[in-house]
Structures are given as C-alpha cells and as structure tokens.
Amino acid sequence: MTDAVVDDLMARQSAIRARLDAFLRLPSVSADPGYARGMEAARDFLLTWLLEIGVSDARLLDGGGQPAVYASWEGAPGRPTLLVYGHYDVQPPDPLAAWQTDPFEPVERDGRLYARGASDVKGSTTIAIEAVAAFLRVTGGCPVNVKFFIEGEEETGSPSLRELVRRHGDLLRADAMISADGGRASKTIPTINVGARGIAGLEVALRSAGKELHSGRYGGAVRNALHEMARLIASLHDTEGRIAVPGFLDVVPDLSPEQRADTAAFPLDEAAFLGEVGAVAFGEHGYTLRERLTLRPAIDVNGMWGGYTGAGSKTVIPDEAFAKITMRLVPGQDPERAVALVADHLTQVCPPGLALRITPKSGNSPASGLTAGHPLLRAGSAVLEQLMGRAPVPVRLGATVPVTALFKELLGIDTLMFGFNLPDEDVHAPNEFFHLDSIPLGLRGWAMLLAELGRMTEADFAPFRRNGKEEARA
Amino acid sequence: MTDAVVDDLMARQSAIRARLDAFLRLPSVSADPGYARGMEAARDFLLTWLLEIGVSDARLLDGGGQPAVYASWEGAPGRPTLLVYGHYDVQPPDPLAAWQTDPFEPVERDGRLYARGASDVKGSTTIAIEAVAAFLRVTGGCPVNVKFFIEGEEETGSPSLRELVRRHGDLLRADAMISADGGRASKTIPTINVGARGIAGLEVALRSAGKELHSGRYGGAVRNALHEMARLIASLHDTEGRIAVPGFLDVVPDLSPEQRADTAAFPLDEAAFLGEVGAVAFGEHGYTLRERLTLRPAIDVNGMWGGYTGAGSKTVIPDEAFAKITMRLVPGQDPERAVALVADHLTQVCPPGLALRITPKSGNSPASGLTAGHPLLRAGSAVLEQLMGRAPVPVRLGATVPVTALFKELLGIDTLMFGFNLPDEDVHAPNEFFHLDSIPLGLRGWAMLLAELGRMTEADFAPFRRNGKEEARA
C-alpha cells in the first residue's frame, strides 16, 4: 500500500513542484507588517490546498497574532493522532541587494531551488502535505489520524502561539507531533533530532542625551550613546568568547560523557563547516564546535545601530543607540531568567545618567528534547535506516523550534523533527535555497513514516504523554 | 560714514530677513548627492545676489568637488584685502522626523528663526554680505578690499578645498581672512576666537564571514561582526573616557598655566551647559569641561550599524559591521598621523581572520590659531569692546573650520572668526535655529569691523603674513 503511495508521489513530482513554486511566490514575511497581504495570501493558499486534498475542518486558528492554518483527517480509529507541524511564514528578505534573483520568484539553478522560505520551511511543509494527500488519494485514507497545524509566527518567535494553543487546545489534542521544521544535519549521514536549543531575546535602547550633539561643541566632554552601547555589547562575552553575563552559565551543567559521545558520533569537519561560509571559529574553550553549537548556550547581537549612517559624514555625537539581542538556550535554562540575567548585567554595566530601556522579546522558548524510547524515535529511526541504508545518529539542533517546547508544556506531547532541509541552504540569509533532490527523498520518507506510525496504536503513545496543561484544565 | 551704513542696515532689516529666508529655503546639503539641485540653486542664488550688490567678477571656483562662490571688490588701493569666508552648504536634515517644522522652510518662533543652516552658517554669511552691500550702497565703496569666498563643502570636511585653492591661489591672494563661520561663545560675554580644534576622520568596515549566518546554526561557534565592532569601538577610550589609542596623546602637551587662565576667564556653568541638552559629563580627569572641549582632543563615533535593524526580529549573526569615526585635534597633532594611530590601534585590536577595512575621510584639517598681536585680533577686539561694552575674552573653538588651517598653509594668511551664531542653536541637529537678535548685532559688528580694518594698511598685515605655498610657487 505504501509502495503505491510512494509511486504516486514520484509520478506527480512536477505537479508537486508547481505547487511549491506557487507557495514560494507568496511573500509571507511575518516580522514586517508591510507584508500583511503576503501573509493573508499564504493562509488562503493553504486552506484551499488542504480542502482540495480531502481533509475536513480546514480553518484559521486565532491567538491574537498571525493566525495558524489548521485542518484534520480523523478516519483511523484506534490509530495514533499526529499533529503535523509546519509554518507558512518566512524571514524578511533583507538585505535585498544581496539576492541574485527575486526572493519571491523561485528559480532553479544547479539542482537547487532559490527562494525565501524554500528551505525554511515551505519546502518541507509541502512535502508533509503532499504525503498525506497521496495516502488520501491513492488509498482513500491515511494510516494515522492527522491534524495539520501550520503556523504563521515561527520566524518572529511565535509570540501568540501560547494563547492560540490555550484557546484551541481541544482541537489540537494529539498523541504526538511530527514537525516539517527542524531539518537534516547532513546529506550523507542519516540523523535523528532528539532536541533543540531554546531562544530568548531582548531589545536594548540607550539614550545618552536629549538630542544629537555637535561633536565639535561637545566632543570630549559628554557620553556618546554609541561608545556606551559598544561597551555594553562588548561586556556580554569575555575576550575568549565565553558568555560573561554573571550567573548565565551557572545553571548550565557541564557535558556528560554520553553527550560528548553522541556529538562525537556525528563527525564534523570544522574547517569545511566554517570555510563554506567564510566564518571564523570562536567560542568557549574546552568544547568541540558541535558541542558549542548544540549543547552550550549562545548570545548574539542580531542588529545594532545609531547615529548617522547615510552617505558622507556627519560630525555628531549620537544621543541614541539600539541593539537587538537573541540567545540560544540549552536544557536547564529558563528563558525569562536568561533575559533577566542579561538585562541585570547590562543595567549594571551601563554608566549612571544614561537611560537604558530593555524590552524582552515575546515568543521565548526553552530548549526541547525528545524522550528516550518514544514511539516517534522508534518509528523515525526505522524509517531513516530503511531510507538511507544506515541507522541514524542522534543529534541535537542548535536552532530553535519554539512550538516543540510549547506543545510539550501545554499539550504534553513530544515532537519528532522530520524536515528535509539541509544546513547549507542559507536559511535566514540572502539566496536561501532548497536542494531539489530533497523533495523525492522527503516525500518517500514522510510516506514511510506515516505508514510506520500507522502500525502503532494510541496505547503505544500513552506512557510518553504527560498531562498537558490543557488536559489538566479539561 | 559707518553710522550712515549702520543706519541703512537697521532700516533694511525686513529686506535682509527676506533674503535670508530665501537662502534658507534652498536645500543645499553637500553630504548627500540627492540634494545636488539644492546645491546648484544656492550657488545661483549667491551669484545673483553678489552681482546685485555691486561687486565684480562673481563666479564659481572649481576644485573638482562642489564649486565655491567667489566675488571681489577691489576699489580701496593701499587698504588691506580681506577674504570674507562663509559656506552655502548645510548638514543633512536627518533625522527628519525629529523636526518640528520643515527644515527647509524657515519659521520664526520665540525670537528664533528655525531652519537647517540658519545658524550654520547662512545667517552669518548673510550678515557678512549685507554689511559689504550697505557700504557699497551708502558710500559707493568699501573701507577695505573684499574677496568673498563662499564654499560648498564645509559640512563634508572641504574635500576639494585644497585643490581649489591650489588652482585659484592668485585670485584668492589677500592680507587676511574674516570668517562668518565660527560664532560667538556666549550671548552676554564678548569673546574673540583665537583658535579652533582640527578634524580628521575614518570609516571602519569589518567583515566576519562571507555572509549573514543563522544564529541557531552558528551561534556560539563563530565571530559576530557586531560583537567585534563593539570591542573595537570600546577600545578607543578607557573606562574614564580618556583616549586609549596608543601614542595618540603623546604629542599633546599638558596645558600651560596661561591656557588654564584663559579658559578660566570665560566661566562656564557646566551643569547648565550639559543640562540644556540632557547630556552626561564624561571625559579625561584633570581638566575642566571647557578645557576638554577646546584644548584636549576627542574621538567620537558618529554612526555605527550592522545586522538587522528593521521591525521585529531576525535571528542572524551579522557578517558586516560599520562605523564612522571623527576626531577633534589640538595644536601639535597632525591629522594624518592621528588617523594612522587610530587605524593601527584598530588593526591591532581586531582579531585574526576578520577583514578590517579602514578608509580615511578626506578633508582632514589640523587645529588652527590666530597669531598673537595680529591686526585682525586688534580690530576684532576693538569692535567687540565697542559693540558689547567690555573687552572680549580670548576663547578657542572646540569645533573645526578647516578653511582656516588650509588658508594659513596655502596662502599664509590668518583668519578672524567673526560669526554671530551662538552655541545653543542646535547646529547639526534637528530644529537648528538662529537667534533673530543676532542679525542686527551682527550687521552692526561687521560694518564696524570693515571700518576698523579700513583704518589699517596692507603694511600692517605684512609682518603677520607667511609666504603661503602658492606664493612660494609663484
């Protein structure tokens, strides 16, 4: 039966590709209100598509921000119910000038499909939908019960996701979640994601005077907002790259021998990894690069600005400076506490007389992990071994899928990340792309995974479900 | 005779004001090529005006950049020849949103005339032209020979002024210069400028990777251009605000008792001075605020930027960071050497593997000073004492008038700064204004100064003229 479904998927490649292209043409940038129409168009597109494949109950779920797209098919009584997660929003395309082709006009070059969102994560979302669609079309049903949940705020840290899940918890009840986000770690070595770093962020605004000052009239006599912002930012790390925010690393235990072994099992050519993007290795001593990326926290300034940035020169002492900061968190770190520690530190370092305004970013999320022995792990591992010819290595993500931690907290369910994107695809950067051969591989993988999960029952999942907050309330 | 001229100027206040308003409406921003038409309009305006008042030979002088406006009246044989300096270019109006009214539509409020350039320096330039105009109109001649030199690159550091003076040195030959730029230091205490700090600048571009990186995929493992730029900028000063660039202060001698006495003679309410603009005192220990502002050098970052600065958040590790830096220099400091010291220091501090690109700003200028006993000082002091009822205090400017040092170097002549703008007028900032009562005072002062200088001869100036480079060549 699965073979027939896979055959159908392979035969329909060009139709699937046309659908993905159409999806990529919709500029669904959630961070920038200027793209509101693109967001709306992407929602409409998904609703139409989902109804067309034969699921029922397609609708928008509102949590006060960008609505999520929801649809369900529940024709497999006794079989597990899986939330299938994806997101239709994409990162802003800035800096636009650095794109070789229009970010919202998919272009194929050298076996790659270039477009904003191709890798993150419209490509893998399309794969997930098409796999379910093929089962419904070819067999008249799906091996498991499926609830699509395709959110529109992933790239802005899912600020209203908590409220959305609170409002629609009954609808979202499931035995586990499969995520189209959270991709492969390597093209050649099969891996299975067992966890991801969390995220938290803040914006910093610093004011040193009531207005911009002439550097000839005040230079040498007053504080300069940019000098002070530079000092604040420089204080976040020591000169060897270790986070220098007091207390920040106290709750992070050193790595266990098992963690060391797991990361070592997935070899990484550090020079090639960095060389590919022209980056310079830097960070805490005593850890391999992969350990720093997945098992140690990070703080990064994502943007910083102030003063005159136009053509030519302007001899001013800027009165305001700004920075956007996000951090990646590991198990044991509470996002709110992490933000508070950074805020306290900056407040401590900021000289008297200056106005420091710190705004925590919404959509924080702790690190997440897949419970050992979970049926999702068993099913995912079996499928990947069959698909790739060798057992997958357990890996952790350095990036964040906030939804994972949140669904664990609110609905008590674990998530298997089963996206097919790859790490070299310039996610969040200009010229993002998706390796085109990931599409047939991903379609096959998703079909096999749905079939494998269909051999399980709700009861297999019960021991691994915690009572989520919604259930506790119900 | 001077009385009749002053009477005429006082009677023609509204016509003079209308002329100034028209001048202020022309958006002559030299730093931004987008304002090229405003620059051209300002030049045409000045040429028409100067021909109208009865000078001859009005023309543009080209040095390869923004042309200067030149015009001469040489009908006073044996009397000194004075270059009258002003500039028609203004600072960019950014940030536009902070202006209460259109920067290029002069508006009178509370005895102030608000517009970009009102204080710096179209107001005082208008005063200078109108004073000469009144002599020509009322007496048929001027007490001294006058050569107007109104440049268009003062706000960008006069990048082509050197070439311009080199090309047109014969035309610019004079006994001394009176500058409409370089204003009053106080509304109540008469002061006479005896020097100004110099200026030098550089732009810094830092690249840490080949492209913008995803903070989840690389965070904790690589250099972040903004972190490194912050470190570079923070390294320019020690924590007490003293310049920390090795060698930078070595050539700056400590203040002499005379310098200490001079600055002390012009009292400054430090708290009021800073409170007025909401600034926070900071800088080298062991110096009064006025000493720091006029007799000690300063380094200021005028703009700094990198990464994502738009709405919302973008979890990137920026690959590029930029900063614009200018410094104010005191006697003894060579601008090129100062830039080289800062560049060397930044190169030293920059970690290996990063690409640091340093571009010296053109239009550097050393500090300048008026030779003691100079006829300009005698004439200026006498006029100010008569005008204000007490002898002026000798003061130095913290700001820079590059033209002063350059004319000393190339033409061997000294400059008297005789502008009437005041330090509270938000020069280079939003809502720049000119105190309207400075107009009649300035007109009277310039008429008296021209008359006073007319009582001198070329011979009085000869001992104070150095052979300029142009003369040496001729």
PDB file of N, CA and C in Angstrom, chain B residues 298-339:
ATOM      1  N   ALA B 298      39.456  64.862  21.008  1.00  0.00           N
ATOM      2  CA  ALA B 298      38.308  63.972  21.263  1.00  0.00           C
ATOM      3  C   ALA B 298      38.168  63.009  20.089  1.00  0.00           C
ATOM      4  N   ILE B 299      37.703  61.808  20.386  1.00  0.00           N
ATOM      5  CA  ILE B 299      37.352  60.856  19.326  1.00  0.00           C
ATOM      6  C   ILE B 299      35.887  60.496  19.525  1.00  0.00           C
ATOM      7  N   ASP B 300      35.089  60.633  18.478  1.00  0.00           N
ATOM      8  CA  ASP B 300      33.678  60.262  18.578  1.00  0.00           C
ATOM      9  C   ASP B 300      33.249  59.376  17.416  1.00  0.00           C
ATOM     10  N   VAL B 301      32.521  58.345  17.759  1.00  0.00           N
ATOM     11  CA  VAL B 301      31.863  57.544  16.728  1.00  0.00           C
ATOM     12  C   VAL B 301      30.581  58.288  16.359  1.00  0.00           C
ATOM     13  N   ASN B 302      30.449  58.643  15.086  1.00  0.00           N
ATOM     14  CA  ASN B 302      29.295  59.424  14.638  1.00  0.00           C
ATOM     15  C   ASN B 302      28.152  58.541  14.169  1.00  0.00           C
ATOM     16  N   GLY B 303      28.471  57.321  13.797  1.00  0.00           N
ATOM     17  CA  GLY B 303      27.452  56.379  13.350  1.00  0.00           C
ATOM     18  C   GLY B 303      28.021  54.978  13.401  1.00  0.00           C
ATOM     19  N   MET B 304      27.167  54.019  13.702  1.00  0.00           N
ATOM     20  CA  MET B 304      27.610  52.618  13.780  1.00  0.00           C
ATOM     21  C   MET B 304      26.405  51.776  13.391  1.00  0.00           C
ATOM     22  N   TRP B 305      26.640  50.761  12.582  1.00  0.00           N
ATOM     23  CA  TRP B 305      25.496  49.952  12.177  1.00  0.00           C
ATOM     24  C   TRP B 305      25.921  48.592  11.643  1.00  0.00           C
ATOM     25  N   GLY B 306      24.959  47.665  11.688  1.00  0.00           N
ATOM     26  CA  GLY B 306      25.179  46.338  11.154  1.00  0.00           C
ATOM     27  C   GLY B 306      24.030  45.432  11.528  1.00  0.00           C
ATOM     28  N   GLY B 307      23.830  44.360  10.729  1.00  0.00           N
ATOM     29  CA  GLY B 307      22.806  43.378  11.035  1.00  0.00           C
ATOM     30  C   GLY B 307      21.410  43.862  10.724  1.00  0.00           C
ATOM     31  N   TYR B 308      20.440  43.233  11.375  1.00  0.00           N
ATOM     32  CA  TYR B 308      19.038  43.515  11.098  1.00  0.00           C
ATOM     33  C   TYR B 308      18.559  44.659  11.981  1.00  0.00           C
ATOM     34  N   THR B 309      18.061  45.717  11.343  1.00  0.00           N
ATOM     35  CA  THR B 309      17.655  46.889  12.105  1.00  0.00           C
ATOM     36  C   THR B 309      16.197  47.249  11.805  1.00  0.00           C
ATOM     37  N   GLY B 310      15.476  46.343  11.162  1.00  0.00           N
ATOM     38  CA  GLY B 310      14.086  46.620  10.802  1.00  0.00           C
ATOM     39  C   GLY B 310      13.116  46.270  11.918  1.00  0.00           C
ATOM     40  N   ALA B 311      11.856  46.157  11.544  1.00  0.00           N
ATOM     41  CA  ALA B 311      10.813  45.830  12.523  1.00  0.00           C
ATOM     42  C   ALA B 311      10.968  44.372  12.955  1.00  0.00           C
ATOM     43  N   GLY B 312      10.520  44.075  14.160  1.00  0.00           N
ATOM     44  CA  GLY B 312      10.547  42.699  14.641  1.00  0.00           C
ATOM     45  C   GLY B 312      11.962  42.204  14.864  1.00  0.00           C
ATOM     46  N   SER B 313      12.142  40.914  14.696  1.00  0.00           N
ATOM     47  CA  SER B 313      13.469  40.384  14.957  1.00  0.00           C
ATOM     48  C   SER B 313      13.900  39.454  13.841  1.00  0.00           C
ATOM     49  N   LYS B 314      15.179  39.276  13.712  1.00  0.00           N
ATOM     50  CA  LYS B 314      15.752  38.389  12.700  1.00  0.00           C
ATOM     51  C   LYS B 314      16.960  37.753  13.367  1.00  0.00           C
ATOM     52  N   THR B 315      16.923  36.434  13.505  1.00  0.00           N
ATOM     53  CA  THR B 315      17.939  35.756  14.302  1.00  0.00           C
ATOM     54  C   THR B 315      19.169  35.444  13.470  1.00  0.00           C
ATOM     55  N   VAL B 316      19.910  36.502  13.177  1.00  0.00           N
ATOM     56  CA  VAL B 316      21.101  36.357  12.352  1.00  0.00           C
ATOM     57  C   VAL B 316      22.363  36.707  13.132  1.00  0.00           C
ATOM     58  N   ILE B 317      23.464  36.154  12.659  1.00  0.00           N
ATOM     59  CA  ILE B 317      24.779  36.610  13.088  1.00  0.00           C
ATOM     60  C   ILE B 317      25.305  37.479  11.959  1.00  0.00           C
ATOM     61  N   PRO B 318      25.342  38.803  12.178  1.00  0.00           N
ATOM     62  CA  PRO B 318      25.740  39.696  11.087  1.00  0.00           C
ATOM     63  C   PRO B 318      27.176  39.424  10.656  1.00  0.00           C
ATOM     64  N   ASP B 319      27.393  39.518   9.349  1.00  0.00           N
ATOM     65  CA  ASP B 319      28.728  39.296   8.795  1.00  0.00           C
ATOM     66  C   ASP B 319      29.479  40.596   8.575  1.00  0.00           C
ATOM     67  N   GLU B 320      28.766  41.716   8.676  1.00  0.00           N
ATOM     68  CA  GLU B 320      29.408  43.004   8.441  1.00  0.00           C
ATOM     69  C   GLU B 320      28.988  44.012   9.497  1.00  0.00           C
ATOM     70  N   ALA B 321      29.914  44.890   9.848  1.00  0.00           N
ATOM     71  CA  ALA B 321      29.597  45.987  10.766  1.00  0.00           C
ATOM     72  C   ALA B 321      30.365  47.219  10.307  1.00  0.00           C
ATOM     73  N   PHE B 322      29.785  48.373  10.547  1.00  0.00           N
ATOM     74  CA  PHE B 322      30.354  49.624  10.051  1.00  0.00           C
ATOM     75  C   PHE B 322      30.356  50.699  11.138  1.00  0.00           C
ATOM     76  N   ALA B 323      31.347  51.571  11.052  1.00  0.00           N
ATOM     77  CA  ALA B 323      31.358  52.729  11.953  1.00  0.00           C
ATOM     78  C   ALA B 323      31.991  53.915  11.246  1.00  0.00           C
ATOM     79  N   LYS B 324      31.447  55.080  11.538  1.00  0.00           N
ATOM     80  CA  LYS B 324      32.041  56.338  11.074  1.00  0.00           C
ATOM     81  C   LYS B 324      32.646  57.021  12.305  1.00  0.00           C
ATOM     82  N   ILE B 325      33.890  57.396  12.213  1.00  0.00           N
ATOM     83  CA  ILE B 325      34.596  57.976  13.350  1.00  0.00           C
ATOM     84  C   ILE B 325      35.212  59.308  12.941  1.00  0.00           C
ATOM     85  N   THR B 326      35.030  60.332  13.769  1.00  0.00           N
ATOM     86  CA  THR B 326      35.802  61.560  13.563  1.00  0.00           C
ATOM     87  C   THR B 326      36.492  61.927  14.866  1.00  0.00           C
ATOM     88  N   MET B 327      37.555  62.691  14.737  1.00  0.00           N
ATOM     89  CA  MET B 327      38.255  63.144  15.934  1.00  0.00           C
ATOM     90  C   MET B 327      38.498  64.640  15.847  1.00  0.00           C
ATOM     91  N   ARG B 328      38.553  65.273  17.001  1.00  0.00           N
ATOM     92  CA  ARG B 328      38.874  66.698  17.064  1.00  0.00           C
ATOM     93  C   ARG B 328      40.302  66.804  17.571  1.00  0.00           C
ATOM     94  N   LEU B 329      41.103  67.581  16.874  1.00  0.00           N
ATOM     95  CA  LEU B 329      42.532  67.624  17.154  1.00  0.00           C
ATOM     96  C   LEU B 329      42.956  68.971  17.718  1.00  0.00           C
ATOM     97  N   VAL B 330      44.027  68.971  18.488  1.00  0.00           N
ATOM     98  CA  VAL B 330      44.524  70.215  19.084  1.00  0.00           C
ATOM     99  C   VAL B 330      45.915  70.500  18.516  1.00  0.00           C
ATOM    100  N   PRO B 331      46.436  71.727  18.750  1.00  0.00           N
ATOM    101  CA  PRO B 331      47.745  72.057  18.188  1.00  0.00           C
ATOM    102  C   PRO B 331      48.789  71.011  18.571  1.00  0.00           C
ATOM    103  N   GLY B 332      49.594  70.641  17.609  1.00  0.00           N
ATOM    104  CA  GLY B 332      50.611  69.622  17.833  1.00  0.00           C
ATOM    105  C   GLY B 332      50.261  68.304  17.162  1.00  0.00           C
ATOM    106  N   GLN B 333      48.966  68.112  16.867  1.00  0.00           N
ATOM    107  CA  GLN B 333      48.534  66.854  16.256  1.00  0.00           C
ATOM    108  C   GLN B 333      48.431  66.987  14.744  1.00  0.00           C
ATOM    109  N   ASP B 334      49.042  66.066  14.053  1.00  0.00           N
ATOM    110  CA  ASP B 334      48.932  66.012  12.599  1.00  0.00           C
ATOM    111  C   ASP B 334      47.756  65.093  12.241  1.00  0.00           C
ATOM    112  N   PRO B 335      46.811  65.584  11.439  1.00  0.00           N
ATOM    113  CA  PRO B 335      45.603  64.788  11.152  1.00  0.00           C
ATOM    114  C   PRO B 335      45.909  63.406  10.575  1.00  0.00           C
ATOM    115  N   GLU B 336      46.820  63.346   9.616  1.00  0.00           N
ATOM    116  CA  GLU B 336      47.109  62.047   9.005  1.00  0.00           C
ATOM    117  C   GLU B 336      47.724  61.081   9.999  1.00  0.00           C
ATOM    118  N   ARG B 337      48.583  61.629  10.843  1.00  0.00           N
ATOM    119  CA  ARG B 337      49.219  60.807  11.872  1.00  0.00           C
ATOM    120  C   ARG B 337      48.160  60.323  12.868  1.00  0.00           C
ATOM    121  N   ALA B 338      47.211  61.186  13.203  1.00  0.00           N
ATOM    122  CA  ALA B 338      46.155  60.806  14.150  1.00  0.00           C
ATOM    123  C   ALA B 338      45.315  59.664  13.573  1.00  0.00           C
ATOM    124  N   VAL B 339      44.949  59.795  12.292  1.00  0.00           N
ATOM    125  CA  VAL B 339      44.177  58.725  11.645  1.00  0.00           C
ATOM    126  C   VAL B 339      44.982  57.433  11.632  1.00  0.00           C
TER     127      VAL B 339
END
